[in-house]
């Protein structure tokens, strides 16, 4: 009998203690896509490594290669690969030869194309086990196939190829897992209809890289040193980087669909970042605890804005796409091949710490690393030549998980000697010696404690071993996958039309891709070297005349960036003047998207603003909790309040959430806000009210045909919006018109039609509420950008 002969041969070599132990259970491994590139390069070698490692574990194995190719050519292709399998250097030649021979005998090829093929495979496995008198422990199905084939294969496995009760099933899935949140949800829903969550193992091969896989164990084993310093008070920044020298040639079809963010940042680099930022569970060996902590880390990430990323594309990419995909000569690709993204976490541990994720093709070197750079408060009086430089407190302090390639050309963990001597597991990591001429981040290796793996292992070998052991924490759960796509998809949508910086590739890039952080945003350090396109829009001087009045009130108009700059300056001047006169400034701000760039401008450029004497009020609010991303206050807090020094008691959010209820009339939230205004704002006259305009002419949360707020004595009202969330709270039109100054901000082409309409209509607030804005004894100023004004 085949299996028994194989086992006896191994027993003869002394690899196994007894045949009884061998019979504990049998595992069938089915590799779908057995003749594809990934299988040839990594998966068969990983499965052979699994067999070498586990041949004495008490389990027996058979390996089933499967593909759409017919039996004979498929067999030939598969065994061509198997013959080239290699043993590790430390394996004895005799044992290697025997194990390789046994592995080949235990491997067979199947054509899996139809439902009947899967039924036949199942029957063959059952017959083999019955003949050998073995109990089935479980089955592994490795999907090394494109994701569009997943659903059909899953259906066949579920209907006719599941192991019997008492044996486990493990289904291994390769990325990409969707293209965005919606497609990932769809694919997840399809797979969930065939497999239970605990049966699915989504592979991100970066989690098998030895340096990445050691981040959590390192944090766990060095808690005594890291607990005091692993936080925002001590960490200056974190960098997660994967640089490649190769370009996308030959893969442009894939790259045009995915681009660098989907290919590398959304999965590999984000997963490494989660290992760094997640709270450590009490027991890092418990997969459920690790996965839960990872999910919480995802949920604490702050949403990405358009200015959170810088994007580039190497110059040859466009011609490669034209050639490989038969595109026209004038085809322009908007696919980024380089991205630098700035991420922040709102967790208490990491608030304010910048996390930089960077990856690109056609760069100057091939290297991957995760680098934690610590703040350095030391000043060393003694000259450097007289100091022990390795332990000097004035040297940079950092921990680096070196993924591979680059100067070291090996996975490694480096810890600055002026931090601490780390605890490392003796059996698997050893302290490296020599190579003193090498420098890492400008410092000689002698400045670090350097550790490398005792035995270097390929990422897929590590992951296949974890699949065998059922270690789910090395894989992507459905919940974590959707959390990641939920985080990245808004940015991907926002940058779809963002211009890309062209770069020549390799060392020629020089400083072209350097970027810097400022106030939560990133931008390239160098201005664009060459003006690639002529401006396709008219400049203000090209218009003969722009009226200085709009609806009989002063009009300020410019391109949006200049307009926001002017508006911010005008608000600061008004605030300073008012504080000098009366000691305090009452500012009521609208929600929506238009004011966000104004808030950012005020936060980053107006350091003389008298925030200490400013009271911040809300013009309107959505009836959602203030921590909800839909909340106007949440947006105001994220983009302005957390960056400026407004006294806590000077901030007045609208009371939309009372008694654990939202905008319920009997809770009297509107009366509470009205009383607060009456108590603090003289004559209930705000010094400045900032409004926006909706495409339907609404302002604040006063909508056409509103039942409340357009007239009458009520100062704060509940209203209904035609779009979700429907319930709103708003200042009334009469209260707005009591303000000393009202500024109305109108931005973008989407507002052109309503701007034209408003320029022609009279005072008709029931049709267009903004037309009713007319301060009784104050001034109204319109700030309208050229796109809204001129289309």
CSV table of C-alpha atoms in Angstrom, one decimal, residues 337-698:
chain,number,residue,atom,x,y,z
A,337,UNK,CA,3.1,53.4,-9.3
A,338,UNK,CA,4.3,55.3,-6.2
A,339,UNK,CA,2.4,56.5,-3.1
A,340,UNK,CA,3.3,58.0,0.2
A,341,UNK,CA,0.4,58.1,2.6
A,342,UNK,CA,0.2,59.8,6.0
A,343,UNK,CA,-2.0,58.0,8.5
A,344,UNK,CA,-3.1,59.0,12.0
A,345,UNK,CA,-4.8,57.0,14.8
A,346,UNK,CA,-7.2,58.6,17.2
A,347,UNK,CA,-6.4,56.0,19.9
A,348,UNK,CA,-5.1,57.5,23.2
A,349,UNK,CA,-1.8,55.7,22.7
A,350,UNK,CA,-1.0,57.0,19.2
A,351,UNK,CA,-2.9,60.3,18.9
A,352,UNK,CA,-0.8,62.8,17.0
A,353,UNK,CA,1.9,60.3,15.9
A,354,UNK,CA,2.4,60.3,12.1
A,355,UNK,CA,2.5,56.9,10.4
A,356,UNK,CA,4.0,57.0,7.0
A,357,UNK,CA,3.3,54.2,4.5
A,358,UNK,CA,5.4,54.3,1.3
A,359,UNK,CA,5.8,52.1,-1.6
A,360,UNK,CA,6.7,52.3,-5.3
A,361,UNK,CA,8.1,50.7,-8.4
A,362,UNK,CA,11.2,51.9,-10.3
A,363,UNK,CA,12.8,53.3,-7.2
A,364,UNK,CA,16.5,53.5,-6.3
A,365,UNK,CA,16.7,50.3,-4.1
A,366,UNK,CA,14.9,47.2,-3.2
A,367,UNK,CA,14.2,47.2,0.5
A,368,UNK,CA,11.4,46.7,3.0
A,369,UNK,CA,11.3,47.8,6.7
A,370,UNK,CA,9.1,48.9,9.6
A,371,UNK,CA,10.9,51.7,11.5
A,372,UNK,CA,9.8,53.2,14.9
A,373,UNK,CA,11.8,56.4,15.5
A,374,UNK,CA,11.7,57.7,19.0
A,375,UNK,CA,11.8,61.4,20.2
A,376,UNK,CA,15.2,62.4,21.5
A,377,UNK,CA,15.2,65.0,24.3
A,378,UNK,CA,18.9,64.6,25.1
A,379,UNK,CA,21.6,67.2,24.7
A,380,UNK,CA,25.1,65.9,25.1
A,381,UNK,CA,27.7,68.4,26.2
A,382,UNK,CA,30.7,66.2,25.7
A,383,UNK,CA,32.1,66.0,22.2
A,384,UNK,CA,31.2,63.0,20.2
A,385,UNK,CA,34.8,61.8,19.9
A,386,UNK,CA,35.0,61.4,23.7
A,387,UNK,CA,31.7,59.6,24.0
A,388,UNK,CA,30.8,55.9,23.8
A,389,UNK,CA,29.0,56.5,20.5
A,390,UNK,CA,27.1,53.2,20.5
A,391,UNK,CA,25.3,54.1,23.8
A,392,UNK,CA,25.2,57.9,23.4
A,393,UNK,CA,21.9,59.3,24.3
A,394,UNK,CA,22.3,61.9,21.5
A,395,UNK,CA,22.3,59.3,18.8
A,396,UNK,CA,18.9,58.5,17.1
A,397,UNK,CA,16.8,56.0,19.0
A,398,UNK,CA,15.0,53.5,16.8
A,399,UNK,CA,13.7,50.0,16.5
A,400,UNK,CA,13.7,48.6,13.0
A,401,UNK,CA,12.0,45.4,11.7
A,402,UNK,CA,14.1,44.9,8.6
A,403,UNK,CA,12.0,42.8,6.2
A,404,UNK,CA,14.7,42.1,3.7
A,405,UNK,CA,17.0,43.1,0.8
A,406,UNK,CA,18.6,46.5,1.0
A,407,UNK,CA,22.0,46.9,2.7
A,408,UNK,CA,21.5,44.0,5.1
A,409,UNK,CA,20.0,41.6,2.5
A,410,UNK,CA,18.4,39.5,5.3
A,411,UNK,CA,15.5,39.8,7.7
A,412,UNK,CA,16.6,41.4,10.9
A,413,UNK,CA,15.5,43.2,14.1
A,414,UNK,CA,17.7,46.2,15.0
A,415,UNK,CA,17.4,48.1,18.3
A,416,UNK,CA,19.5,51.2,19.1
A,417,UNK,CA,22.0,50.5,21.8
A,418,UNK,CA,20.9,53.6,23.6
A,419,UNK,CA,17.4,52.2,24.1
A,420,UNK,CA,17.7,48.7,25.6
A,421,UNK,CA,19.1,45.2,24.9
A,422,UNK,CA,16.1,43.3,23.7
A,423,UNK,CA,14.9,39.9,24.7
A,424,UNK,CA,15.0,37.6,21.7
A,425,UNK,CA,14.0,33.9,21.4
A,426,UNK,CA,17.3,32.0,21.4
A,427,UNK,CA,16.2,29.1,19.3
A,428,UNK,CA,15.0,31.2,16.3
A,429,UNK,CA,16.9,34.5,16.4
A,430,UNK,CA,20.7,35.1,17.0
A,431,UNK,CA,22.7,38.2,17.5
A,432,UNK,CA,24.5,39.1,14.3
A,433,UNK,CA,28.2,40.0,14.3
A,434,UNK,CA,30.6,41.5,11.8
A,435,UNK,CA,29.6,43.7,8.8
A,436,UNK,CA,30.8,46.8,10.8
A,437,UNK,CA,31.2,48.7,7.6
A,438,UNK,CA,27.5,48.7,6.9
A,439,UNK,CA,25.3,51.7,7.8
A,440,UNK,CA,21.5,51.6,8.4
A,441,UNK,CA,19.7,54.9,8.4
A,442,UNK,CA,23.0,56.8,8.6
A,443,UNK,CA,24.3,54.9,11.6
A,444,UNK,CA,26.9,52.1,11.7
A,445,UNK,CA,25.6,48.6,12.7
A,446,UNK,CA,27.7,49.0,15.9
A,447,UNK,CA,25.1,51.5,17.1
A,448,UNK,CA,22.5,48.7,17.1
A,449,UNK,CA,21.8,45.4,18.7
A,450,UNK,CA,21.2,43.3,15.5
A,451,UNK,CA,19.4,40.0,15.4
A,452,UNK,CA,18.7,37.8,12.4
A,453,UNK,CA,16.9,34.5,12.1
A,454,UNK,CA,18.8,31.3,12.9
A,455,UNK,CA,17.2,29.8,9.9
A,456,UNK,CA,15.8,32.0,7.1
A,457,UNK,CA,12.5,30.8,5.9
A,458,UNK,CA,10.4,31.8,2.9
A,459,UNK,CA,7.2,33.6,3.8
A,460,UNK,CA,5.0,31.0,2.2
A,461,UNK,CA,6.7,28.2,4.2
A,462,UNK,CA,5.9,30.1,7.4
A,463,UNK,CA,2.3,30.7,6.3
A,464,UNK,CA,1.7,27.1,5.1
A,465,UNK,CA,3.0,25.9,8.5
A,466,UNK,CA,0.6,28.2,10.3
A,467,UNK,CA,-2.3,26.9,8.1
A,468,UNK,CA,-1.4,23.4,9.2
A,469,UNK,CA,-1.4,24.5,12.9
A,470,UNK,CA,-4.6,26.4,12.5
A,471,UNK,CA,-3.0,29.8,13.5
A,472,UNK,CA,-5.7,32.2,12.3
A,473,UNK,CA,-3.9,35.3,13.6
A,474,UNK,CA,-1.5,35.2,10.7
A,475,UNK,CA,-4.3,35.6,8.2
A,476,UNK,CA,-7.0,38.1,7.3
A,477,UNK,CA,-10.5,37.6,8.7
A,478,UNK,CA,-13.6,38.9,6.9
A,479,UNK,CA,-14.1,41.5,9.5
A,480,UNK,CA,-10.6,42.8,9.3
A,481,UNK,CA,-10.6,42.7,5.5
A,482,UNK,CA,-13.7,44.9,5.4
A,483,UNK,CA,-12.3,47.2,8.0
A,484,UNK,CA,-9.2,47.7,5.9
A,485,UNK,CA,-11.2,48.4,2.7
A,486,UNK,CA,-13.6,50.7,4.6
A,487,UNK,CA,-10.5,52.7,5.6
A,488,UNK,CA,-8.8,52.8,2.2
A,489,UNK,CA,-11.8,53.1,-0.3
A,490,UNK,CA,-12.7,56.7,0.5
A,491,UNK,CA,-9.1,57.8,-0.3
A,492,UNK,CA,-9.1,55.7,-3.5
A,493,UNK,CA,-12.2,57.5,-4.6
A,494,UNK,CA,-10.9,60.9,-3.8
A,495,UNK,CA,-7.6,60.5,-5.6
A,496,UNK,CA,-9.0,58.9,-8.8
A,497,UNK,CA,-8.5,62.1,-10.7
A,498,UNK,CA,-5.5,63.5,-8.8
A,499,UNK,CA,-2.5,64.4,-11.0
A,500,UNK,CA,0.5,62.2,-10.6
A,501,UNK,CA,4.1,63.3,-10.3
A,502,UNK,CA,6.1,61.7,-13.2
A,503,UNK,CA,9.5,60.4,-12.2
A,504,UNK,CA,12.3,59.0,-14.4
A,505,UNK,CA,12.9,55.8,-12.3
A,506,UNK,CA,15.9,54.5,-10.3
A,507,UNK,CA,18.7,56.7,-9.0
A,508,UNK,CA,17.6,59.4,-11.5
A,509,UNK,CA,14.6,60.2,-9.2
A,510,UNK,CA,17.0,62.2,-7.0
A,511,UNK,CA,14.8,64.2,-4.6
A,512,UNK,CA,11.7,64.3,-6.9
A,513,UNK,CA,9.7,61.9,-4.7
A,514,UNK,CA,10.7,63.4,-1.3
A,515,UNK,CA,7.7,64.6,0.6
A,516,UNK,CA,7.1,66.3,3.9
A,517,UNK,CA,4.4,66.4,6.5
A,518,UNK,CA,2.6,69.6,7.7
A,519,UNK,CA,-0.4,69.8,9.9
A,520,UNK,CA,-1.8,66.3,9.0
A,521,UNK,CA,-1.1,66.6,5.3
A,522,UNK,CA,1.7,65.5,3.0
A,523,UNK,CA,3.1,67.3,-0.1
A,524,UNK,CA,6.1,66.8,-2.3
A,525,UNK,CA,9.1,68.8,-1.1
A,526,UNK,CA,10.2,70.0,-4.5
A,527,UNK,CA,7.9,71.9,-6.8
A,528,UNK,CA,7.1,70.1,-10.1
A,529,UNK,CA,10.3,70.2,-12.1
A,530,UNK,CA,8.5,70.6,-15.5
A,531,UNK,CA,5.2,72.2,-16.3
A,532,UNK,CA,3.7,69.2,-18.2
A,533,UNK,CA,0.4,70.6,-19.3
A,534,UNK,CA,-0.7,74.1,-20.2
A,535,UNK,CA,-3.4,75.5,-18.0
A,536,UNK,CA,-6.7,74.5,-19.5
A,537,UNK,CA,-8.7,77.1,-17.7
A,538,UNK,CA,-9.0,80.8,-18.1
A,539,UNK,CA,-7.2,83.0,-15.5
A,540,UNK,CA,-9.1,85.7,-13.7
A,541,UNK,CA,-7.5,88.4,-15.8
A,542,UNK,CA,-9.1,86.8,-18.9
A,543,UNK,CA,-12.5,87.8,-17.8
A,544,UNK,CA,-13.4,91.4,-18.7
A,545,UNK,CA,-15.2,92.2,-15.5
A,546,UNK,CA,-16.3,90.5,-12.3
A,547,UNK,CA,-18.9,92.5,-10.4
A,548,UNK,CA,-17.9,93.5,-6.8
A,549,UNK,CA,-21.5,93.0,-5.7
A,550,UNK,CA,-23.7,90.0,-5.5
A,551,UNK,CA,-27.4,90.3,-4.5
A,552,UNK,CA,-26.6,93.9,-3.5
A,553,UNK,CA,-24.0,92.8,-1.0
A,554,UNK,CA,-20.2,92.8,-1.2
A,555,UNK,CA,-18.7,90.0,-3.3
A,556,UNK,CA,-15.2,88.5,-2.9
A,557,UNK,CA,-14.2,86.1,-5.7
A,558,UNK,CA,-11.0,84.2,-6.6
A,559,UNK,CA,-9.8,80.7,-7.3
A,560,UNK,CA,-10.8,78.5,-4.4
A,561,UNK,CA,-7.4,78.4,-2.7
A,562,UNK,CA,-6.9,82.1,-2.8
A,563,UNK,CA,-10.6,82.7,-1.8
A,564,UNK,CA,-10.2,80.5,1.3
A,565,UNK,CA,-7.0,82.3,2.2
A,566,UNK,CA,-8.8,85.7,2.0
A,567,UNK,CA,-11.8,84.4,4.0
A,568,UNK,CA,-9.6,83.0,6.8
A,569,UNK,CA,-7.7,86.4,6.9
A,570,UNK,CA,-11.0,88.3,7.0
A,571,UNK,CA,-12.4,86.1,9.9
A,572,UNK,CA,-9.1,86.6,11.9
A,573,UNK,CA,-9.3,90.4,11.4
A,574,UNK,CA,-12.9,90.4,12.5
A,575,UNK,CA,-12.1,88.3,15.5
A,576,UNK,CA,-9.1,90.4,16.6
A,577,UNK,CA,-11.1,93.6,16.2
A,578,UNK,CA,-14.0,92.2,18.1
A,579,UNK,CA,-11.9,90.9,21.0
A,580,UNK,CA,-10.0,94.2,21.3
A,581,UNK,CA,-13.4,96.0,21.5
A,582,UNK,CA,-15.5,93.7,23.7
A,583,UNK,CA,-13.1,91.0,25.1
A,584,UNK,CA,-14.7,88.0,23.3
A,585,UNK,CA,-15.7,86.8,19.9
A,586,UNK,CA,-18.8,84.7,19.2
A,587,UNK,CA,-18.4,82.7,15.9
A,588,UNK,CA,-21.1,80.4,14.6
A,589,UNK,CA,-19.9,77.9,12.0
A,590,UNK,CA,-21.8,75.8,9.4
A,591,UNK,CA,-21.3,72.1,8.7
A,592,UNK,CA,-20.9,70.4,5.3
A,593,UNK,CA,-17.9,69.9,3.1
A,594,UNK,CA,-17.1,73.5,2.0
A,595,UNK,CA,-15.9,74.8,5.3
A,596,UNK,CA,-13.4,71.9,5.9
A,597,UNK,CA,-10.6,73.6,3.8
A,598,UNK,CA,-11.3,76.8,5.7
A,599,UNK,CA,-11.0,75.0,9.1
A,600,UNK,CA,-7.7,73.5,7.9
A,601,UNK,CA,-6.4,76.9,6.8
A,602,UNK,CA,-7.3,78.5,10.1
A,603,UNK,CA,-5.6,75.7,12.0
A,604,UNK,CA,-2.4,75.8,10.0
A,605,UNK,CA,-1.7,79.4,9.1
A,606,UNK,CA,-3.4,81.7,11.6
A,607,UNK,CA,-1.4,81.4,14.8
A,608,UNK,CA,-2.3,85.0,15.9
A,609,UNK,CA,-6.0,84.2,15.9
A,610,UNK,CA,-7.5,85.0,19.4
A,611,UNK,CA,-8.7,81.5,20.1
A,612,UNK,CA,-8.5,82.0,23.8
A,613,UNK,CA,-11.2,84.6,23.7
A,614,UNK,CA,-13.3,82.9,20.9
A,615,UNK,CA,-16.6,81.1,21.5
A,616,UNK,CA,-17.4,78.5,18.9
A,617,UNK,CA,-21.1,77.8,18.1
A,618,UNK,CA,-22.8,75.5,15.5
A,619,UNK,CA,-25.1,77.0,12.9
A,620,UNK,CA,-26.6,73.6,12.4
A,621,UNK,CA,-26.2,69.9,13.3
A,622,UNK,CA,-27.3,66.5,12.1
A,623,UNK,CA,-29.2,64.4,14.5
A,624,UNK,CA,-26.5,61.8,15.0
A,625,UNK,CA,-24.1,61.3,18.0
A,626,UNK,CA,-21.4,63.9,18.1
A,627,UNK,CA,-18.8,61.1,17.6
A,628,UNK,CA,-20.5,60.0,14.4
A,629,UNK,CA,-18.5,60.9,11.2
A,630,UNK,CA,-21.8,62.5,9.8
A,631,UNK,CA,-21.8,65.0,12.7
A,632,UNK,CA,-20.9,68.6,11.9
A,633,UNK,CA,-19.2,68.9,15.3
A,634,UNK,CA,-17.1,65.8,14.6
A,635,UNK,CA,-15.8,67.4,11.4
A,636,UNK,CA,-15.2,70.7,13.1
A,637,UNK,CA,-13.3,68.9,15.9
A,638,UNK,CA,-11.2,66.9,13.5
A,639,UNK,CA,-10.2,69.7,11.2
A,640,UNK,CA,-10.0,72.7,13.6
A,641,UNK,CA,-10.7,72.3,17.3
A,642,UNK,CA,-8.1,69.7,18.1
A,643,UNK,CA,-5.4,71.8,16.4
A,644,UNK,CA,-6.1,75.2,18.1
A,645,UNK,CA,-6.3,76.3,21.7
A,646,UNK,CA,-9.9,77.1,22.2
A,647,UNK,CA,-10.9,76.8,25.9
A,648,UNK,CA,-13.1,73.7,26.4
A,649,UNK,CA,-15.9,75.7,28.0
A,650,UNK,CA,-15.9,78.1,24.9
A,651,UNK,CA,-17.0,75.3,22.6
A,652,UNK,CA,-20.8,74.9,22.2
A,653,UNK,CA,-22.0,71.8,20.3
A,654,UNK,CA,-25.7,71.6,19.6
A,655,UNK,CA,-27.5,69.3,22.1
A,656,UNK,CA,-28.8,66.8,19.6
A,657,UNK,CA,-28.2,63.8,21.8
A,658,UNK,CA,-30.0,63.9,25.1
A,659,UNK,CA,-31.3,61.1,27.4
A,660,UNK,CA,-29.7,58.6,25.0
A,661,UNK,CA,-32.1,59.9,22.3
A,662,UNK,CA,-31.6,62.0,19.2
A,663,UNK,CA,-33.5,65.2,18.6
A,664,UNK,CA,-36.7,64.2,20.5
A,665,UNK,CA,-38.8,67.2,20.8
A,666,UNK,CA,-39.8,66.7,24.5
A,667,UNK,CA,-36.1,66.6,25.4
A,668,UNK,CA,-36.1,70.4,24.5
A,669,UNK,CA,-32.6,70.5,23.0
A,670,UNK,CA,-33.6,73.5,20.9
A,671,UNK,CA,-34.7,75.4,24.1
A,672,UNK,CA,-31.4,74.5,25.8
A,673,UNK,CA,-29.3,75.9,23.0
A,674,UNK,CA,-31.4,79.0,22.7
A,675,UNK,CA,-31.0,79.6,26.5
A,676,UNK,CA,-27.3,79.1,26.2
A,677,UNK,CA,-27.1,81.6,23.4
A,678,UNK,CA,-29.2,84.2,25.3
A,679,UNK,CA,-27.0,83.7,28.4
A,680,UNK,CA,-23.7,84.2,26.7
A,681,UNK,CA,-24.2,86.2,23.5
A,682,UNK,CA,-25.1,89.8,24.0
A,683,UNK,CA,-28.6,90.5,22.5
A,684,UNK,CA,-28.3,87.0,20.9
A,685,UNK,CA,-26.3,88.7,18.1
A,686,UNK,CA,-23.4,86.6,17.0
A,687,UNK,CA,-20.3,88.5,15.9
A,688,UNK,CA,-19.9,86.4,12.8
A,689,UNK,CA,-22.0,83.6,11.2
A,690,UNK,CA,-20.5,81.5,8.5
A,691,UNK,CA,-23.0,80.0,6.1
A,692,UNK,CA,-22.9,77.8,3.0
A,693,UNK,CA,-25.4,77.2,0.2
A,694,UNK,CA,-26.9,73.9,-1.0
A,695,UNK,CA,-27.6,73.2,-4.7
A,696,UNK,CA,-31.3,73.6,-3.7
A,697,UNK,CA,-30.8,77.0,-2.1
A,698,UNK,CA,-30.8,75.8,1.5
